[in-house]
Amino acid sequence: MTRRLRFVVLALGLVLVTAVSAAAKPRVAIVATGGTIAGAQPNTAQGGYTSGVFDIQHLIDAAPLMKDLADIKGEQLVNVGSQDMTNEIWLKLGHRVDELLKQPDVDAVVITHGTDTMEETGYFLSLTIHSDKPIVMVGSMRPATSLSADGPMNLYEAVAVATSPEAKGRGVMVVLNDQIHYAREVEKQNTTALDTFHSPNRGPAGHVSGEHVTFFAPPATIHGDQSAFLIDSLDALPKVEIVYAYANMGRDFIDYAVKNGAKGIVVAGVGDGNMTKAATDGLAEAARSGVAVVRSSRTGSGAVYRNIEVDDDKLHFVASGELNPQKSRVLLMLGLLKSNSVDALQRYFNAY
Ligand code: ASP
């Protein structure tokens, strides 16, 4: 081969390699867990339906344009309504997502999930997955068989968010109804409306319209790589119960939780994490016996600070800050793996 010919062959090779790598799409693994997004009605005229019926391939086939955004691989972890989510499934999901994100050929993970407990699963993953690759959770409010099902568009937009160059390092996000939320901030606030997810304290993480993704402020609390919590070798989580406060609340459920082996109790307090004298006495006794007690609020927004109307220092209670009761339970379970001291747990609630 002449020198000139060798040069031409080399140059062509270089152009080819550049073209191929420029065309290489991000690789997204979709892990399916069920929910309404995979739900089916007996017939489309009926409101009734069953969550977690269709499998992952059905969901992928319903949003074919995703393939323009990414190379997609799907897998089915479980197929349940998220009202049936358990600690065991969280650990199984956490281990699998961790494994996937460690693979060099996976750039992001999208998780399909029911909306009922999506905020809890998302927060659990944001505390326990040590990766800066994007993790996006997605669901739908209407079953896959309904008129105007919202699942396919939500899934497409979840993949758009997961493949956005700006998604890295933002921790676990939730995408639904053209909005992006941080898992730590988001709450399901409406039983059936498409516009059910809100981040009442800090606002949404951004918005998405088709493939156009815009992020607002970065997440404000510790997550991902920076988190102290690891689930590598875990196969169970400590038992933590939630008791709901109301006028005339007694202490029966608190006493029952302690007797039944709870290591922690979260109270969904009225207002600023308050409860009746009877319930306070029950919780104080629980705290004295070594059960961790966290005061959260049933109001749906705002923060519970220490020592406002309740003397947390004296009663050995932890204040939940901005975490609602169900998210407080998640953090308390993980915190209890490390310590049950009020100081240590309060530090976690202040930082995470
Ligand atoms: N119950 C359903 C679930 O959480 C609701 C939904 O997905 O929207 O699985």
Coordinates of C-alpha atoms and ligand atoms in Angstrom, one line a residue:
M1 CA 0.0 0.0 0.0
T2 CA 1.4 3.4 -0.9
R3 CA 1.8 6.0 1.8
R4 CA -1.0 8.0 0.3
L5 CA -3.4 5.1 0.2
R6 CA -2.5 4.2 3.8
F7 CA -3.3 7.8 4.8
V8 CA -6.7 7.7 3.0
V9 CA -7.6 4.3 4.7
L10 CA -6.7 5.7 8.1
A11 CA -8.6 8.9 7.6
L12 CA -11.7 7.0 6.5
G13 CA -11.4 4.7 9.6
L14 CA -11.2 7.7 11.8
V15 CA -14.3 9.3 10.2
L16 CA -16.2 6.0 10.7
V17 CA -15.3 5.6 14.3
T18 CA -16.3 9.2 15.0
A19 CA -19.6 8.7 13.2
V20 CA -20.4 5.5 15.1
S21 CA -19.5 7.0 18.5
A22 CA -21.5 10.2 17.7
A23 CA -24.5 8.0 16.9
A24 CA -24.2 5.8 19.9
K25 CA -27.3 6.3 22.1
P26 CA -27.3 6.3 25.9
R27 CA -28.2 2.9 27.3
V28 CA -31.1 2.7 29.6
A29 CA -32.2 -0.2 31.7
I30 CA -35.9 -0.2 32.5
V31 CA -36.8 -2.2 35.7
A32 CA -40.5 -2.9 35.9
T33 CA -42.3 -3.4 39.3
G34 CA -46.0 -3.1 38.3
G35 CA -48.5 -0.4 39.2
T36 CA -51.3 1.2 37.3
I37 CA -48.9 1.9 34.4
A38 CA -49.1 -1.9 33.9
G39 CA -52.7 -2.1 34.9
A40 CA -55.7 -3.5 33.0
Q41 CA -59.5 -2.9 33.2
P42 CA -62.0 -5.7 32.4
N43 CA -63.4 -3.2 29.9
T44 CA -62.5 0.4 29.1
A45 CA -65.9 1.7 30.2
Q46 CA -65.2 0.7 33.8
G47 CA -63.3 2.5 36.5
G48 CA -62.2 -0.7 38.2
Y49 CA -58.9 -2.2 37.2
T50 CA -56.0 -4.4 38.5
S51 CA -52.5 -3.0 38.9
G52 CA -49.4 -4.9 37.7
V53 CA -50.9 -7.0 34.9
F54 CA -48.9 -6.2 31.8
D55 CA -45.2 -7.0 31.6
I56 CA -42.3 -4.7 30.7
Q57 CA -42.3 -5.6 27.0
H58 CA -45.9 -4.4 26.7
L59 CA -44.9 -1.1 28.2
I60 CA -41.9 -0.7 26.0
D61 CA -44.0 -1.6 22.9
A62 CA -46.5 1.1 23.8
A63 CA -43.9 3.9 23.6
P64 CA -41.9 2.9 20.5
L65 CA -40.4 6.4 20.1
M66 CA -38.2 5.8 23.2
K67 CA -35.9 3.9 20.9
D68 CA -34.9 7.2 19.2
L69 CA -33.7 8.5 22.6
A70 CA -31.9 5.4 24.0
D71 CA -31.0 1.8 23.6
I72 CA -33.5 0.2 25.9
K73 CA -33.3 -3.0 27.8
G74 CA -36.3 -4.0 30.0
E75 CA -36.6 -6.5 32.8
Q76 CA -39.4 -7.4 35.2
L77 CA -38.5 -7.4 38.9
V78 CA -42.0 -7.9 40.4
N79 CA -45.5 -7.1 39.1
V80 CA -47.5 -5.6 42.0
G81 CA -49.7 -2.7 42.9
S82 CA -47.4 -0.5 44.9
Q83 CA -49.8 -0.7 47.8
D84 CA -48.2 -4.1 48.2
M85 CA -44.6 -2.8 48.3
T86 CA -42.5 -4.4 51.0
N87 CA -39.1 -3.9 52.6
E88 CA -38.1 -7.1 50.9
I89 CA -39.0 -5.8 47.5
W90 CA -37.1 -2.5 48.3
L91 CA -34.0 -4.5 49.1
K92 CA -34.3 -6.7 46.0
L93 CA -34.9 -3.6 43.8
G94 CA -32.0 -1.7 45.5
H95 CA -29.6 -4.6 44.9
R96 CA -30.6 -4.9 41.3
V97 CA -30.5 -1.2 40.5
D98 CA -27.0 -1.0 42.1
E99 CA -25.9 -4.0 40.1
L100 CA -27.2 -2.4 36.8
L101 CA -25.6 1.0 37.5
K102 CA -22.2 -0.6 38.1
Q103 CA -22.3 -2.1 34.6
P104 CA -20.3 0.1 32.1
D105 CA -23.0 -0.6 29.4
V106 CA -25.8 1.0 31.5
D107 CA -26.0 4.8 31.6
A108 CA -29.2 5.2 33.5
V109 CA -32.0 3.2 35.1
V110 CA -35.8 3.9 34.8
I111 CA -38.1 2.2 37.2
T112 CA -41.8 1.7 36.4
H113 CA -43.8 1.6 39.7
G114 CA -47.2 2.3 41.1
T115 CA -47.8 5.8 42.2
D116 CA -49.2 5.0 45.7
T117 CA -45.8 4.4 47.4
M118 CA -43.5 5.7 44.7
E119 CA -42.3 8.5 46.9
E120 CA -41.2 6.0 49.6
T121 CA -39.4 3.6 47.2
G122 CA -37.8 6.6 45.5
Y123 CA -36.6 8.1 48.8
F124 CA -35.3 4.6 49.9
L125 CA -33.3 4.3 46.7
S126 CA -32.0 7.9 46.9
L127 CA -30.5 7.1 50.3
T128 CA -29.0 3.7 49.4
I129 CA -27.8 3.7 45.8
H130 CA -24.3 5.0 45.5
S131 CA -24.1 6.2 41.9
D132 CA -24.3 9.4 40.1
K133 CA -26.0 7.8 37.1
P134 CA -29.6 8.9 36.7
I135 CA -32.4 6.9 38.3
V136 CA -35.9 7.9 37.2
M137 CA -39.1 6.5 38.6
V138 CA -42.3 6.6 36.5
G139 CA -45.9 5.5 36.8
S140 CA -49.3 6.5 35.6
M141 CA -52.6 7.5 37.0
R142 CA -54.6 5.7 34.3
P143 CA -54.3 2.0 33.6
A144 CA -52.7 0.9 30.3
T145 CA -56.1 0.0 28.8
S146 CA -57.9 3.3 29.5
L147 CA -58.9 5.9 27.0
S148 CA -56.0 8.5 27.0
A149 CA -53.7 6.3 29.1
D150 CA -50.9 8.5 30.5
G151 CA -48.4 5.7 30.9
P152 CA -46.7 5.7 27.5
M153 CA -46.0 9.4 27.4
N154 CA -44.8 9.4 31.0
L155 CA -42.4 6.5 30.2
Y156 CA -41.1 8.3 27.1
E157 CA -40.5 11.4 29.2
A158 CA -38.8 9.4 32.0
V159 CA -36.4 8.1 29.4
A160 CA -35.9 11.6 28.1
V161 CA -35.0 12.8 31.6
A162 CA -32.8 9.8 32.3
T163 CA -30.8 10.4 29.1
S164 CA -30.5 14.2 29.6
P165 CA -26.8 15.2 30.1
E166 CA -27.9 17.3 33.1
A167 CA -29.6 14.4 35.0
K168 CA -26.3 13.0 36.4
G169 CA -25.8 13.4 40.1
R170 CA -29.3 14.6 40.9
G171 CA -30.2 11.4 42.7
V172 CA -33.5 9.6 42.3
M173 CA -36.2 11.5 40.3
V174 CA -39.9 11.0 39.7
V175 CA -41.4 11.8 36.3
L176 CA -45.2 12.1 35.8
N177 CA -47.5 14.5 34.0
D178 CA -44.6 16.5 32.4
Q179 CA -43.0 17.3 35.7
I180 CA -39.7 16.1 37.3
H181 CA -39.5 15.8 41.1
Y182 CA -36.8 14.8 43.5
A183 CA -37.8 11.6 45.3
R184 CA -37.0 13.2 48.6
E185 CA -39.4 16.1 48.0
V186 CA -42.3 14.5 46.1
E187 CA -45.7 13.5 47.5
K188 CA -48.8 11.9 46.0
Q189 CA -51.5 14.5 46.9
N190 CA -54.5 13.5 44.9
T191 CA -56.3 10.1 44.8
T192 CA -56.9 10.0 41.0
A193 CA -55.9 13.2 39.2
L194 CA -53.1 13.2 36.6
D195 CA -51.6 16.2 38.5
T196 CA -51.1 14.2 41.7
F197 CA -47.4 14.6 42.4
H198 CA -46.2 17.8 44.0
S199 CA -43.1 18.8 45.9
P200 CA -44.8 21.0 48.5
N201 CA -41.8 22.4 50.3
R202 CA -39.2 23.0 47.7
G203 CA -41.0 22.8 44.4
P204 CA -40.4 20.5 41.4
A205 CA -36.9 19.6 40.1
G206 CA -37.8 20.6 36.6
H207 CA -40.2 20.0 33.7
V208 CA -40.2 17.8 30.6
S209 CA -42.1 18.2 27.4
G210 CA -41.5 15.3 25.0
E211 CA -37.7 15.1 24.6
H212 CA -37.2 18.7 26.0
V213 CA -35.9 18.5 29.6
T214 CA -35.3 21.5 31.8
F215 CA -33.9 21.3 35.3
F216 CA -34.3 23.9 38.1
A217 CA -32.2 23.8 41.3
P218 CA -30.1 20.8 42.3
P219 CA -31.2 18.6 45.2
A220 CA -30.5 20.2 48.5
T221 CA -30.0 17.2 50.8
I222 CA -27.5 14.3 51.0
H223 CA -28.2 11.4 48.6
G224 CA -26.4 8.9 46.3
D225 CA -22.6 8.9 46.5
Q226 CA -22.6 11.0 49.6
S227 CA -25.1 8.9 51.6
A228 CA -23.9 7.0 54.7
F229 CA -26.4 4.2 54.1
L230 CA -25.5 1.0 52.4
I231 CA -27.7 -2.0 51.7
D232 CA -25.1 -4.3 50.1
S233 CA -25.2 -7.1 52.6
L234 CA -28.7 -6.4 54.0
D235 CA -31.6 -8.8 53.8
A236 CA -34.0 -7.1 56.3
L237 CA -34.8 -3.7 57.8
P238 CA -35.7 -2.8 61.3
K239 CA -39.4 -2.8 62.2
V240 CA -40.7 0.8 62.2
E241 CA -44.4 1.6 62.5
I242 CA -46.4 4.8 61.8
V243 CA -49.2 5.9 64.2
Y244 CA -51.7 8.5 63.0
A245 CA -52.7 11.4 65.3
Y246 CA -56.2 12.8 65.6
A247 CA -58.5 14.4 68.2
N248 CA -59.1 12.1 71.1
M249 CA -56.1 9.9 70.1
G250 CA -55.3 7.3 72.7
R251 CA -52.1 5.3 73.3
D252 CA -53.3 1.8 72.4
F253 CA -51.6 1.6 69.0
I254 CA -48.4 2.9 70.4
D255 CA -48.4 0.4 73.2
Y256 CA -49.2 -2.4 70.7
A257 CA -46.4 -1.4 68.4
V258 CA -43.9 -1.5 71.2
K259 CA -45.2 -4.9 72.5
N260 CA -45.1 -6.2 68.9
G261 CA -41.3 -5.5 68.6
A262 CA -41.2 -2.1 66.8
K263 CA -37.7 -0.6 67.0
G264 CA -39.0 2.8 65.9
I265 CA -42.3 4.7 65.8
V266 CA -43.2 7.6 63.6
V267 CA -46.1 9.7 64.7
A268 CA -48.1 11.4 61.9
G269 CA -48.8 14.3 64.3
V270 CA -51.5 16.9 64.0
G271 CA -50.2 20.3 62.9
D272 CA -46.6 20.8 63.9
G273 CA -46.1 17.1 64.9
N274 CA -48.4 17.3 68.0
M275 CA -50.6 14.7 69.6
T276 CA -52.7 14.2 72.7
K277 CA -51.3 14.0 76.2
A278 CA -52.2 10.3 76.3
A279 CA -50.3 9.6 73.1
T280 CA -47.3 11.7 74.3
D281 CA -47.2 9.7 77.5
G282 CA -47.2 6.5 75.4
L283 CA -44.5 7.7 73.1
A284 CA -42.4 9.0 76.0
E285 CA -42.6 5.5 77.6
A286 CA -41.6 3.9 74.3
A287 CA -38.6 6.2 74.0
R288 CA -37.5 5.4 77.6
S289 CA -37.6 1.7 76.7
G290 CA -35.2 2.3 73.8
V291 CA -37.7 2.6 70.9
A292 CA -36.8 5.5 68.6
V293 CA -39.7 8.1 68.3
V294 CA -39.9 10.5 65.4
R295 CA -42.5 13.3 65.3
S296 CA -43.7 14.1 61.8
S297 CA -46.9 15.8 60.6
R298 CA -50.1 14.7 58.9
T299 CA -50.5 18.1 57.3
G300 CA -48.7 17.3 54.0
S301 CA -46.2 20.2 54.0
G302 CA -44.0 22.3 56.2
A303 CA -41.4 21.2 58.7
V304 CA -41.5 19.8 62.2
Y305 CA -38.7 21.4 64.3
R306 CA -37.5 20.4 67.8
N307 CA -39.0 21.7 71.0
I308 CA -41.8 23.9 69.7
E309 CA -44.9 22.7 71.5
V310 CA -43.4 19.4 72.5
D311 CA -40.3 19.2 74.7
D312 CA -38.3 16.8 72.5
D313 CA -35.1 17.2 74.6
K314 CA -36.9 16.0 77.7
L315 CA -39.0 13.3 76.1
H316 CA -36.1 12.0 73.8
F317 CA -38.0 12.5 70.6
V318 CA -36.6 13.2 67.1
A319 CA -38.2 15.9 64.9
S320 CA -38.7 14.9 61.3
G321 CA -38.0 18.3 59.6
E322 CA -39.5 18.3 56.1
L323 CA -40.0 14.5 55.9
N324 CA -43.6 13.4 55.9
P325 CA -44.5 10.3 58.0
Q326 CA -43.9 7.7 55.3
K327 CA -40.5 9.1 54.3
S328 CA -39.6 9.5 58.0
R329 CA -40.2 5.8 58.3
V330 CA -37.8 5.1 55.5
L331 CA -35.0 7.2 57.0
L332 CA -35.6 5.9 60.5
M333 CA -35.3 2.3 59.3
L334 CA -32.0 3.1 57.7
G335 CA -30.8 5.3 60.6
L336 CA -31.5 2.5 63.1
L337 CA -29.1 0.2 61.3
K338 CA -26.4 2.6 62.5
S339 CA -27.6 3.9 65.9
N340 CA -30.7 4.5 68.0
S341 CA -29.3 7.5 69.8
V342 CA -31.6 10.6 69.5
D343 CA -28.6 12.8 68.6
A344 CA -27.4 10.6 65.8
L345 CA -30.9 10.1 64.4
Q346 CA -31.7 13.8 64.6
R347 CA -28.5 14.5 62.7
Y348 CA -29.7 12.2 59.9
F349 CA -33.1 13.9 59.9
N350 CA -31.4 17.3 59.6
A351 CA -29.1 16.3 56.7
Y352 CA -31.0 13.8 54.6
Ligands
ASP1 N1 -52.6 1.5 43.3 C1 -51.7 1.8 42.2 C2 -50.3 1.5 42.6 O1 -49.7 2.2 43.3 C3 -51.9 3.2 41.8 C4 -51.0 3.7 40.7 O2 -50.1 3.1 40.2 O3 -51.3 4.8 40.2 O4 -49.8 0.5 42.1

